[in-house]
mmCIF file of C-alpha atoms in Angstrom:
data_model
loop_
_atom_site.group_PDB
_atom_site.id
_atom_site.type_symbol
_atom_site.label_atom_id
_atom_site.label_comp_id
_atom_site.label_asym_id
_atom_site.label_seq_id
_atom_site.Cartn_x
_atom_site.Cartn_y
_atom_site.Cartn_z
ATOM 1 C CA MET A 1303 -9.795 -14.482 -46.945
ATOM 2 C CA ALA A 1304 -7.136 -17.177 -47.241
ATOM 3 C CA GLU A 1305 -4.683 -14.837 -45.541
ATOM 4 C CA ALA A 1306 -7.041 -14.280 -42.609
ATOM 5 C CA ALA A 1307 -7.615 -18.007 -42.210
ATOM 6 C CA LYS A 1308 -3.877 -18.577 -42.226
ATOM 7 C CA SER A 1309 -3.255 -15.996 -39.490
ATOM 8 C CA ARG A 1310 -5.959 -17.564 -37.334
ATOM 9 C CA SER A 1311 -4.177 -20.897 -37.592
ATOM 10 C CA GLU A 1312 -1.038 -19.366 -36.062
ATOM 11 C CA PRO A 1313 -2.248 -17.844 -32.793
ATOM 12 C CA VAL A 1314 1.070 -18.236 -30.948
ATOM 13 C CA ALA A 1315 2.832 -15.807 -33.226
ATOM 14 C CA ALA A 1316 -0.142 -13.433 -33.235
ATOM 15 C CA LEU A 1317 -0.714 -12.979 -29.498
ATOM 16 C CA PRO A 1318 0.902 -14.351 -26.370
ATOM 17 C CA THR A 1319 -1.548 -16.284 -24.203
ATOM 18 C CA TRP A 1320 0.287 -15.975 -20.873
ATOM 19 C CA PRO A 1321 -1.391 -12.702 -19.773
ATOM 20 C CA ASP A 1322 -4.791 -14.414 -19.992
ATOM 21 C CA GLU A 1323 -3.416 -17.501 -18.279
ATOM 22 C CA ILE A 1324 -2.073 -15.561 -15.312
ATOM 23 C CA TYR A 1325 -5.348 -13.654 -15.056
ATOM 24 C CA ARG A 1326 -7.064 -17.032 -14.533
ATOM 25 C CA VAL A 1327 -4.382 -18.165 -12.094
ATOM 26 C CA LEU A 1328 -4.742 -14.967 -10.053
ATOM 27 C CA LYS A 1329 -8.529 -15.229 -10.065
ATOM 28 C CA ASP A 1330 -8.274 -18.818 -8.846
ATOM 29 C CA ALA A 1331 -5.907 -17.613 -6.104
ATOM 30 C CA GLY A 1332 -8.667 -15.292 -4.864
ATOM 31 C CA ILE A 1333 -7.058 -11.973 -5.798
ATOM 32 C CA ARG A 1334 -9.397 -9.035 -5.077
ATOM 33 C CA GLN A 1335 -7.066 -6.020 -4.978
ATOM 34 C CA VAL A 1336 -4.700 -5.186 -7.832
ATOM 35 C CA ALA A 1337 -2.164 -2.467 -7.021
ATOM 36 C CA MET A 1338 -0.097 -1.304 -9.932
ATOM 37 C CA VAL A 1339 2.151 1.152 -11.667
ATOM 38 C CA PRO A 1340 1.541 0.201 -15.284
ATOM 39 C CA ASP A 1341 4.016 -1.442 -17.603
ATOM 40 C CA ALA A 1342 3.471 -2.318 -21.250
ATOM 41 C CA GLY A 1343 4.100 -5.959 -20.395
ATOM 42 C CA HIS A 1344 1.210 -5.915 -17.916
ATOM 43 C CA SER A 1345 -1.249 -3.981 -20.096
ATOM 44 C CA ARG A 1346 -3.320 -6.981 -21.183
ATOM 45 C CA LEU A 1347 -3.558 -8.323 -17.628
ATOM 46 C CA ILE A 1348 -4.521 -4.874 -16.315
ATOM 47 C CA ARG A 1349 -7.320 -4.639 -18.922
ATOM 48 C CA SER A 1350 -8.642 -8.011 -17.788
ATOM 49 C CA PHE A 1351 -8.736 -6.916 -14.167
ATOM 50 C CA GLU A 1352 -10.295 -3.563 -15.036
ATOM 51 C CA ALA A 1353 -13.102 -5.379 -16.818
ATOM 52 C CA ASP A 1354 -13.650 -7.622 -13.775
ATOM 53 C CA PRO A 1355 -16.224 -6.279 -11.284
ATOM 54 C CA GLU A 1356 -14.787 -8.506 -8.528
ATOM 55 C CA THR A 1357 -11.368 -6.890 -8.517
ATOM 56 C CA ARG A 1358 -10.333 -3.385 -7.531
ATOM 57 C CA VAL A 1359 -7.512 -1.982 -9.632
ATOM 58 C CA VAL A 1360 -5.639 0.799 -7.836
ATOM 59 C CA THR A 1361 -3.178 2.964 -9.748
ATOM 60 C CA LEU A 1362 -0.292 3.991 -7.501
ATOM 61 C CA THR A 1363 1.952 7.032 -7.656
ATOM 62 C CA THR A 1364 4.902 4.880 -6.545
ATOM 63 C CA GLU A 1365 5.192 1.130 -6.115
ATOM 64 C CA GLU A 1366 5.903 1.158 -2.373
ATOM 65 C CA GLU A 1367 2.342 2.394 -1.863
ATOM 66 C CA GLY A 1368 1.219 -0.971 -3.152
ATOM 67 C CA VAL A 1369 3.321 -2.901 -0.641
ATOM 68 C CA ALA A 1370 1.626 -1.008 2.193
ATOM 69 C CA MET A 1371 -1.821 -1.206 0.597
ATOM 70 C CA LEU A 1372 -1.669 -4.970 0.224
ATOM 71 C CA ALA A 1373 -0.515 -5.307 3.842
ATOM 72 C CA GLY A 1374 -3.682 -3.426 4.810
ATOM 73 C CA ALA A 1375 -5.719 -5.673 2.518
ATOM 74 C CA TRP A 1376 -4.301 -8.758 4.237
ATOM 75 C CA LEU A 1377 -5.194 -7.334 7.659
ATOM 76 C CA GLY A 1378 -8.740 -6.984 6.353
ATOM 77 C CA GLY A 1379 -8.865 -10.489 4.893
ATOM 78 C CA GLU A 1380 -8.370 -9.755 1.186
ATOM 79 C CA ARG A 1381 -5.669 -11.021 -1.136
ATOM 80 C CA GLY A 1382 -3.952 -8.781 -3.629
ATOM 81 C CA VAL A 1383 -1.228 -8.620 -6.222
ATOM 82 C CA LEU A 1384 1.290 -5.883 -7.014
ATOM 83 C CA LEU A 1385 2.042 -5.384 -10.715
ATOM 84 C CA LEU A 1386 5.158 -3.377 -11.481
ATOM 85 C CA GLN A 1387 8.177 -2.941 -13.702
ATOM 86 C CA SER A 1388 11.630 -3.879 -12.434
ATOM 87 C CA SER A 1389 12.568 -0.197 -12.011
ATOM 88 C CA GLY A 1390 9.739 0.069 -9.476
ATOM 89 C CA VAL A 1391 11.248 -2.662 -7.327
ATOM 90 C CA GLY A 1392 13.821 -0.123 -6.211
ATOM 91 C CA ASN A 1393 11.037 2.100 -4.884
ATOM 92 C CA CYS A 1394 9.724 -0.715 -2.682
ATOM 93 C CA ILE A 1395 12.798 -1.667 -0.699
ATOM 94 C CA ASN A 1396 12.222 -0.214 2.790
ATOM 95 C CA MET A 1397 8.462 -0.863 2.627
ATOM 96 C CA LEU A 1398 9.209 -4.565 2.145
ATOM 97 C CA SER A 1399 10.173 -4.564 5.843
ATOM 98 C CA LEU A 1400 6.456 -4.626 6.548
ATOM 99 C CA PRO A 1401 5.456 -7.970 4.983
ATOM 100 C CA VAL A 1402 8.821 -9.501 5.906
ATOM 101 C CA ILE A 1403 8.692 -8.732 9.638
ATOM 102 C CA CYS A 1404 4.925 -9.279 9.950
ATOM 103 C CA HIS A 1405 4.902 -12.599 8.031
ATOM 104 C CA MET A 1406 2.352 -11.281 5.569
ATOM 105 C CA PRO A 1407 1.924 -12.654 2.070
ATOM 106 C CA LEU A 1408 2.902 -10.352 -0.794
ATOM 107 C CA LEU A 1409 2.700 -11.398 -4.423
ATOM 108 C CA MET A 1410 4.632 -9.177 -6.824
ATOM 109 C CA ILE A 1411 4.652 -9.703 -10.587
ATOM 110 C CA VAL A 1412 7.567 -7.812 -12.056
ATOM 111 C CA THR A 1413 8.078 -7.237 -15.769
ATOM 112 C CA MET A 1414 11.777 -6.891 -16.470
ATOM 113 C CA ARG A 1415 13.743 -4.117 -18.101
ATOM 114 C CA GLY A 1416 17.510 -3.913 -18.175
ATOM 115 C CA ASP A 1417 17.525 -7.593 -19.000
ATOM 116 C CA TRP A 1418 17.835 -9.658 -22.206
ATOM 117 C CA GLY A 1419 18.051 -7.422 -25.303
ATOM 118 C CA GLU A 1420 17.690 -4.082 -23.494
ATOM 119 C CA PHE A 1421 18.413 -1.038 -25.668
ATOM 120 C CA ASN A 1422 18.229 1.693 -22.997
ATOM 121 C CA PRO A 1423 21.392 1.866 -20.880
ATOM 122 C CA TRP A 1424 19.543 3.733 -18.091
ATOM 123 C CA GLN A 1425 17.442 0.628 -17.456
ATOM 124 C CA ILE A 1426 20.467 -1.553 -16.725
ATOM 125 C CA PRO A 1427 21.359 -0.602 -13.121
ATOM 126 C CA MET A 1428 17.947 -1.335 -11.601
ATOM 127 C CA GLY A 1429 17.218 -4.179 -13.998
ATOM 128 C CA GLN A 1430 20.379 -5.981 -12.973
ATOM 129 C CA GLY A 1431 19.806 -4.973 -9.337
ATOM 130 C CA THR A 1432 16.251 -6.272 -9.174
ATOM 131 C CA ARG A 1433 16.891 -9.830 -8.021
ATOM 132 C CA PRO A 1434 19.710 -9.084 -5.557
ATOM 133 C CA SER A 1435 17.840 -6.203 -3.932
ATOM 134 C CA LEU A 1436 14.657 -8.262 -3.522
ATOM 135 C CA GLU A 1437 16.657 -11.172 -2.127
ATOM 136 C CA ALA A 1438 18.546 -8.862 0.222
ATOM 137 C CA MET A 1439 15.168 -7.899 1.717
ATOM 138 C CA GLY A 1440 14.047 -11.489 2.152
ATOM 139 C CA VAL A 1441 11.738 -11.742 -0.847
ATOM 140 C CA ILE A 1442 11.617 -15.116 -2.618
ATOM 141 C CA VAL A 1443 12.359 -14.576 -6.312
ATOM 142 C CA ASN A 1444 11.284 -16.787 -9.230
ATOM 143 C CA LYS A 1445 12.366 -15.663 -12.696
ATOM 144 C CA VAL A 1446 10.704 -16.973 -15.823
ATOM 145 C CA ASP A 1447 12.091 -16.685 -19.353
ATOM 146 C CA GLU A 1448 9.755 -19.082 -21.201
ATOM 147 C CA PRO A 1449 6.242 -17.950 -22.167
ATOM 148 C CA ASP A 1450 4.885 -21.451 -21.555
ATOM 149 C CA LEU A 1451 6.108 -21.402 -17.951
ATOM 150 C CA VAL A 1452 4.745 -18.000 -16.897
ATOM 151 C CA ALA A 1453 1.359 -19.221 -15.651
ATOM 152 C CA SER A 1454 2.736 -22.135 -13.625
ATOM 153 C CA THR A 1455 5.422 -19.888 -12.141
ATOM 154 C CA VAL A 1456 2.801 -17.351 -11.026
ATOM 155 C CA GLN A 1457 0.619 -20.137 -9.662
ATOM 156 C CA GLY A 1458 3.491 -21.546 -7.614
ATOM 157 C CA ALA A 1459 4.401 -18.076 -6.352
ATOM 158 C CA ALA A 1460 0.798 -17.369 -5.302
ATOM 159 C CA ASN A 1461 0.639 -20.671 -3.403
ATOM 160 C CA LEU A 1462 3.922 -19.913 -1.709
ATOM 161 C CA ALA A 1463 2.936 -16.362 -0.772
ATOM 162 C CA PHE A 1464 -0.540 -17.066 0.572
ATOM 163 C CA ASN A 1465 0.154 -20.426 2.218
ATOM 164 C CA THR A 1466 3.466 -19.552 3.868
ATOM 165 C CA TRP A 1467 2.936 -15.781 4.440
ATOM 166 C CA LYS A 1468 5.996 -14.750 2.485
ATOM 167 C CA PRO A 1469 6.732 -11.973 0.029
ATOM 168 C CA VAL A 1470 7.300 -13.608 -3.355
ATOM 169 C CA ALA A 1471 8.246 -11.928 -6.627
ATOM 170 C CA VAL A 1472 7.894 -13.393 -10.114
ATOM 171 C CA LEU A 1473 10.246 -11.723 -12.578
ATOM 172 C CA ILE A 1474 9.014 -12.012 -16.165
ATOM 173 C CA GLY A 1475 12.088 -11.713 -18.380
ATOM 174 C CA GLN A 1476 12.443 -9.701 -21.565
ATOM 175 C CA ARG A 1477 12.778 -12.972 -23.466
ATOM 176 C CA VAL A 1478 9.079 -13.410 -22.698
ATOM 177 C CA LEU A 1479 8.066 -9.773 -23.137
ATOM 178 C CA GLY A 1480 10.179 -8.948 -26.162
ATOM 179 C CA ALA A 1481 12.807 -6.235 -25.879
ATOM 180 C CA LYS A 1482 11.760 -2.773 -26.998
ATOM 181 C CA ASN A 1483 13.973 -0.758 -29.266
ATOM 182 C CA PHE A 1484 12.934 2.869 -29.384
ATOM 183 C CA LYS A 1485 15.957 3.691 -31.545
ATOM 184 C CA GLU A 1486 14.558 1.533 -34.317
ATOM 185 C CA LEU A 1487 11.172 3.144 -33.834
ATOM 186 C CA ALA A 1488 12.776 6.589 -34.071
ATOM 187 C CA ARG A 1489 14.435 5.691 -37.378
ATOM 188 C CA LYS A 1490 11.174 4.584 -38.970
ATOM 189 C CA MET B 1078 -9.798 29.164 34.239
ATOM 190 C CA THR B 1079 -10.308 29.021 30.501
ATOM 191 C CA ALA B 1080 -7.770 27.528 28.151
ATOM 192 C CA ASN B 1081 -5.878 29.813 25.840
ATOM 193 C CA PRO B 1082 -7.658 29.430 22.486
ATOM 194 C CA ASN B 1083 -4.368 29.942 20.661
ATOM 195 C CA ALA B 1084 -2.528 27.193 22.537
ATOM 196 C CA LEU B 1085 -1.487 24.206 20.464
ATOM 197 C CA LEU B 1086 -3.340 20.990 21.120
ATOM 198 C CA HIS B 1087 -1.811 18.199 23.160
ATOM 199 C CA ARG B 1088 -1.338 15.117 21.036
ATOM 200 C CA ARG B 1089 -2.579 12.591 23.575
ATOM 201 C CA ASP B 1090 -5.732 14.614 24.272
ATOM 202 C CA VAL B 1091 -6.325 14.590 20.512
ATOM 203 C CA VAL B 1092 -5.809 10.854 20.125
ATOM 204 C CA ASN B 1093 -7.868 10.007 23.218
ATOM 205 C CA GLU B 1094 -10.736 11.966 21.721
ATOM 206 C CA LEU B 1095 -10.358 10.446 18.239
ATOM 207 C CA VAL B 1096 -10.642 6.882 19.592
ATOM 208 C CA ARG B 1097 -13.259 7.669 22.270
ATOM 209 C CA ASP B 1098 -16.027 5.022 22.364
ATOM 210 C CA ARG B 1099 -14.216 3.243 19.580
ATOM 211 C CA ALA B 1100 -16.627 0.315 19.191
ATOM 212 C CA ASP B 1101 -15.298 -1.654 16.213
ATOM 213 C CA LEU B 1102 -13.141 1.155 14.798
ATOM 214 C CA LEU B 1103 -9.930 -0.079 13.115
ATOM 215 C CA VAL B 1104 -6.834 2.053 13.718
ATOM 216 C CA ILE B 1105 -3.523 2.170 11.841
ATOM 217 C CA ALA B 1106 -0.867 4.211 13.670
ATOM 218 C CA GLY B 1107 2.176 5.622 11.901
ATOM 219 C CA LEU B 1108 5.631 4.976 13.300
ATOM 220 C CA GLY B 1109 7.072 7.018 16.144
ATOM 221 C CA ALA B 1110 5.025 9.225 18.432
ATOM 222 C CA PRO B 1111 1.624 8.494 16.817
ATOM 223 C CA ASN B 1112 2.225 4.813 17.632
ATOM 224 C CA TRP B 1113 2.980 5.706 21.278
ATOM 225 C CA ASP B 1114 -0.046 8.036 21.426
ATOM 226 C CA VAL B 1115 -2.439 5.398 20.126
ATOM 227 C CA SER B 1116 -0.935 2.872 22.530
ATOM 228 C CA ALA B 1117 -1.240 5.353 25.431
ATOM 229 C CA ALA B 1118 -4.954 5.611 24.639
ATOM 230 C CA GLY B 1119 -5.148 1.860 25.196
ATOM 231 C CA ASP B 1120 -3.570 -1.160 23.547
ATOM 232 C CA HIS B 1121 -6.236 -2.895 21.453
ATOM 233 C CA PRO B 1122 -6.314 -5.808 18.996
ATOM 234 C CA ASN B 1123 -7.961 -3.493 16.456
ATOM 235 C CA ASN B 1124 -4.892 -1.260 16.462
ATOM 236 C CA PHE B 1125 -2.093 -1.811 13.993
ATOM 237 C CA PRO B 1126 0.746 0.337 15.334
ATOM 238 C CA LEU B 1127 3.683 0.593 12.938
ATOM 239 C CA TRP B 1128 7.282 0.399 14.131
ATOM 240 C CA GLY B 1129 8.692 1.079 10.666
ATOM 241 C CA ALA B 1130 7.444 1.220 7.061
ATOM 242 C CA MET B 1131 7.622 5.015 7.060
ATOM 243 C CA GLY B 1132 5.283 6.475 4.458
ATOM 244 C CA GLY B 1133 2.988 3.454 4.411
ATOM 245 C CA ALA B 1134 0.348 4.188 7.046
ATOM 246 C CA SER B 1135 -2.227 5.871 4.796
ATOM 247 C CA MET B 1136 -1.946 3.236 2.081
ATOM 248 C CA MET B 1137 -2.337 0.480 4.673
ATOM 249 C CA GLY B 1138 -5.499 2.293 5.641
ATOM 250 C CA LEU B 1139 -6.673 2.254 2.019
ATOM 251 C CA GLY B 1140 -6.081 -1.486 1.560
ATOM 252 C CA LEU B 1141 -7.844 -2.197 4.848
ATOM 253 C CA ALA B 1142 -10.755 0.128 4.082
ATOM 254 C CA LEU B 1143 -11.297 -1.526 0.691
ATOM 255 C CA ALA B 1144 -11.127 -4.990 2.263
ATOM 256 C CA GLN B 1145 -13.532 -4.093 5.105
ATOM 257 C CA PRO B 1146 -16.064 -1.688 3.584
ATOM 258 C CA LYS B 1147 -18.468 -2.093 6.515
ATOM 259 C CA ARG B 1148 -15.898 -1.094 9.140
ATOM 260 C CA ARG B 1149 -14.509 2.360 9.853
ATOM 261 C CA VAL B 1150 -10.756 2.814 9.372
ATOM 262 C CA LEU B 1151 -8.810 5.627 11.047
ATOM 263 C CA VAL B 1152 -5.168 6.291 10.194
ATOM 264 C CA ILE B 1153 -3.349 8.343 12.833
ATOM 265 C CA THR B 1154 0.089 9.396 11.709
ATOM 266 C CA GLY B 1155 2.638 12.186 11.816
ATOM 267 C CA ASP B 1156 3.498 14.997 9.420
ATOM 268 C CA GLY B 1157 6.904 13.517 8.563
ATOM 269 C CA GLU B 1158 5.365 10.117 7.830
ATOM 270 C CA MET B 1159 2.630 11.635 5.656
ATOM 271 C CA LEU B 1160 5.096 13.806 3.760
ATOM 272 C CA MET B 1161 7.283 10.801 2.898
ATOM 273 C CA ASN B 1162 4.567 9.428 0.624
ATOM 274 C CA VAL B 1163 2.370 12.426 -0.010
ATOM 275 C CA GLY B 1164 1.476 10.956 -3.405
ATOM 276 C CA SER B 1165 -0.664 8.461 -1.467
ATOM 277 C CA LEU B 1166 -3.202 11.265 -1.071
ATOM 278 C CA ALA B 1167 -3.665 11.283 -4.855
ATOM 279 C CA THR B 1168 -4.097 7.506 -4.918
ATOM 280 C CA ILE B 1169 -6.553 7.561 -2.007
ATOM 281 C CA ALA B 1170 -8.533 10.507 -3.386
ATOM 282 C CA VAL B 1171 -9.130 8.619 -6.631
ATOM 283 C CA GLU B 1172 -10.303 5.479 -4.808
ATOM 284 C CA ALA B 1173 -12.384 7.576 -2.382
ATOM 285 C CA PRO B 1174 -13.282 4.884 0.161
ATOM 286 C CA LYS B 1175 -16.264 6.042 2.230
ATOM 287 C CA ASN B 1176 -14.895 4.502 5.427
ATOM 288 C CA LEU B 1177 -11.390 6.009 5.668
ATOM 289 C CA THR B 1178 -10.201 8.969 7.735
ATOM 290 C CA ILE B 1179 -6.599 10.136 7.854
ATOM 291 C CA ALA B 1180 -5.611 12.237 10.874
ATOM 292 C CA VAL B 1181 -2.150 13.760 10.714
ATOM 293 C CA LEU B 1182 -0.733 14.877 14.070
ATOM 294 C CA ASP B 1183 1.293 17.836 12.843
ATOM 295 C CA ASN B 1184 3.936 18.991 15.317
ATOM 296 C CA GLU B 1185 5.992 20.365 12.386
ATOM 297 C CA ARG B 1186 8.900 18.248 13.583
ATOM 298 C CA PHE B 1187 10.701 14.967 13.061
ATOM 299 C CA GLY B 1188 10.137 14.113 16.711
ATOM 300 C CA GLU B 1189 12.090 10.876 17.048
ATOM 301 C CA THR B 1190 15.312 12.218 15.611
ATOM 302 C CA GLY B 1191 15.895 15.440 17.500
ATOM 303 C CA MET B 1192 12.895 17.655 16.692
ATOM 304 C CA GLN B 1193 14.216 18.873 13.344
ATOM 305 C CA LYS B 1194 11.684 20.934 11.399
ATOM 306 C CA THR B 1195 9.574 19.282 8.709
ATOM 307 C CA PRO B 1196 8.280 21.175 5.654
ATOM 308 C CA THR B 1197 4.987 21.902 7.476
ATOM 309 C CA ALA B 1198 6.995 24.185 9.793
ATOM 310 C CA SER B 1199 7.641 26.317 6.715
ATOM 311 C CA GLY B 1200 3.974 26.421 5.801
ATOM 312 C CA VAL B 1201 3.460 23.341 3.640
ATOM 313 C CA ASP B 1202 -0.277 22.807 3.854
ATOM 314 C CA LEU B 1203 -1.102 19.095 3.845
ATOM 315 C CA ALA B 1204 -4.841 19.754 4.087
ATOM 316 C CA ALA B 1205 -4.663 21.898 0.937
ATOM 317 C CA ILE B 1206 -2.702 19.138 -0.809
ATOM 318 C CA ALA B 1207 -5.400 16.633 0.162
ATOM 319 C CA THR B 1208 -8.083 19.025 -1.098
ATOM 320 C CA ALA B 1209 -6.228 19.561 -4.361
ATOM 321 C CA CYS B 1210 -5.993 15.782 -4.773
ATOM 322 C CA GLY B 1211 -9.762 15.597 -4.498
ATOM 323 C CA ILE B 1212 -10.434 14.719 -0.852
ATOM 324 C CA ARG B 1213 -13.261 17.182 -0.320
ATOM 325 C CA THR B 1214 -13.544 16.741 3.440
ATOM 326 C CA SER B 1215 -10.110 18.064 4.288
ATOM 327 C CA ARG B 1216 -9.255 20.537 7.006
ATOM 328 C CA ILE B 1217 -6.716 21.996 9.391
ATOM 329 C CA VAL B 1218 -7.744 21.357 13.004
ATOM 330 C CA ARG B 1219 -6.676 23.652 15.837
ATOM 331 C CA THR B 1220 -9.233 23.215 18.638
ATOM 332 C CA MET B 1221 -10.603 20.315 20.665
ATOM 333 C CA ALA B 1222 -14.098 21.145 19.394
ATOM 334 C CA GLU B 1223 -12.806 20.535 15.872
ATOM 335 C CA VAL B 1224 -11.138 17.326 17.054
ATOM 336 C CA SER B 1225 -14.528 16.137 18.341
ATOM 337 C CA GLU B 1226 -16.077 16.896 14.947
ATOM 338 C CA LEU B 1227 -13.300 14.915 13.326
ATOM 339 C CA ARG B 1228 -13.892 12.057 15.753
ATOM 340 C CA ASP B 1229 -17.527 11.932 14.658
ATOM 341 C CA LEU B 1230 -16.529 12.050 10.988
ATOM 342 C CA ALA B 1231 -14.102 9.179 11.524
ATOM 343 C CA HIS B 1232 -16.722 7.074 13.295
ATOM 344 C CA GLU B 1233 -19.826 7.961 11.293
ATOM 345 C CA GLY B 1234 -18.864 10.017 8.249
ATOM 346 C CA ARG B 1235 -19.694 9.170 4.674
ATOM 347 C CA GLY B 1236 -16.633 9.759 2.600
ATOM 348 C CA THR B 1237 -12.874 9.920 2.802
ATOM 349 C CA ALA B 1238 -11.749 12.555 5.304
ATOM 350 C CA PHE B 1239 -8.366 14.146 5.940
ATOM 351 C CA ALA B 1240 -7.231 16.391 8.788
ATOM 352 C CA GLN B 1241 -3.980 18.110 9.604
ATOM 353 C CA ILE B 1242 -4.109 18.628 13.359
ATOM 354 C CA LYS B 1243 -1.749 21.255 14.682
ATOM 355 C CA ILE B 1244 -0.227 19.957 17.924
ATOM 356 C CA ASN B 1245 2.337 20.992 20.491
ATOM 357 C CA PRO B 1246 5.869 19.687 19.712
ATOM 358 C CA GLU B 1247 6.104 18.108 23.153
ATOM 359 C CA ALA B 1248 8.190 15.010 23.831
ATOM 360 C CA LEU B 1249 6.228 12.568 25.963
ATOM 361 C CA VAL B 1250 7.014 9.275 27.626
ATOM 362 C CA PHE B 1251 6.956 6.347 25.190
ATOM 363 C CA VAL B 1252 4.031 3.955 25.637
ATOM 364 C CA MET B 1253 4.793 0.930 23.535
ATOM 365 C CA PRO B 1254 2.539 -1.745 22.067
ATOM 366 C CA PRO B 1255 3.882 -5.224 21.226
ATOM 367 C CA ALA B 1256 6.821 -4.882 18.815
ATOM 368 C CA ASP B 1257 6.484 -8.304 17.198
ATOM 369 C CA GLY B 1258 4.851 -7.822 13.803
ATOM 370 C CA VAL B 1259 3.532 -11.381 13.805
ATOM 371 C CA ILE B 1260 1.686 -10.798 17.079
ATOM 372 C CA LEU B 1261 0.259 -7.493 15.837
ATOM 373 C CA THR B 1262 -0.817 -9.045 12.530
ATOM 374 C CA THR B 1263 -2.293 -12.201 13.998
ATOM 375 C CA ARG B 1264 -4.262 -10.585 16.776
ATOM 376 C CA PHE B 1265 -5.622 -7.934 14.420
ATOM 377 C CA ARG B 1266 -6.731 -10.534 11.875
ATOM 378 C CA GLN B 1267 -8.190 -12.755 14.568
ATOM 379 C CA SER B 1268 -10.127 -9.826 15.998
ATOM 380 C CA VAL B 1269 -11.433 -8.628 12.632
ATOM 381 C CA LEU B 1270 -11.881 -11.921 10.776
ATOM 382 C CA GLY B 1271 -12.477 -14.349 13.626
ATOM 383 C CA ASP B 1272 -10.621 -17.501 14.636
ATOM 384 C CA GLU B 1273 -10.768 -18.634 11.014
ATOM 385 C CA ALA B 1274 -7.906 -16.214 10.361
ATOM 386 C CA LEU B 1275 -5.602 -18.484 12.350
ATOM 387 C CA PHE B 1276 -6.066 -21.254 9.815
ATOM 388 C CA ASN B 1277 -5.330 -19.423 6.578
#
């Protein structure tokens, strides 16, 4: 009983609050279509959207589908968000021509791999290439490494995207997400 | 004189029929010849003809169809464009928008780059792929009568539809719509959403 009370008094350590905060931010931004290839870092946010009758969550076979889908959504007057892992950014590159040349908003929320604390060497090339490849295509990139700053970073990115018709990506660093270590898991 | 029933369809006859009496139909055209065909049928603010973004036409159609459930959306694209993101058919089949039709003009060639064969020339059956993904109204179209049926499905049907239309690999004169993506985007949004679209 005392133990339970103690754990309730320490919510920060128990559960990060930023996924719920960015759900609110995205709702306030008028997001109706959520295009995604899942990532563990986005799982809580995805569950929130799936439970929301006002949003349509579309599971993609590859992330570039989402870039095109959200361009179609914008033509039809709906706002969307693309949720993806940094490895999926590489799949999007040519399709980013579409929002760039048409001055369409695109909000991408990218959970990083190949970043702080990465254990899997195969994640490094695309992880380290994420920002430069997005910037090479004309996407505005905001990276966030502090849990307390995630919501305000997403809010600023949404304002930028939808008010200035730009593709904008928020990169959520592994300092926020926590780096996985499957090798440790395998030893257990 | 009667037409040879085995002759391949002419792409511009097909597209003219698909957009006949278009009313408020919304059209996404894939890059290359399908763009020129849709433009040859008549430039229109409710057309979004792509000049790039290969592989994206069908998914643009999905996003638009979900955003405008009361309007009909017709994607007209080529076999090469469809094959580049054939996984889109799985995504679209799962979402199953009632107001989306995808018409693939299948000349079995990459027409813009020297008429090299695409996989459909070797028998890859896009309509069967769409069926296997779960798009139940999916067919190969070889006659103008079937094109007319498809036209009616696209304008009045109730459910996602897919067609692989076998066409002649003819190279026709380019008929180009505006190339500026901002013009295409703005006029489409203004037409569909009203003048309000200019202010947000």
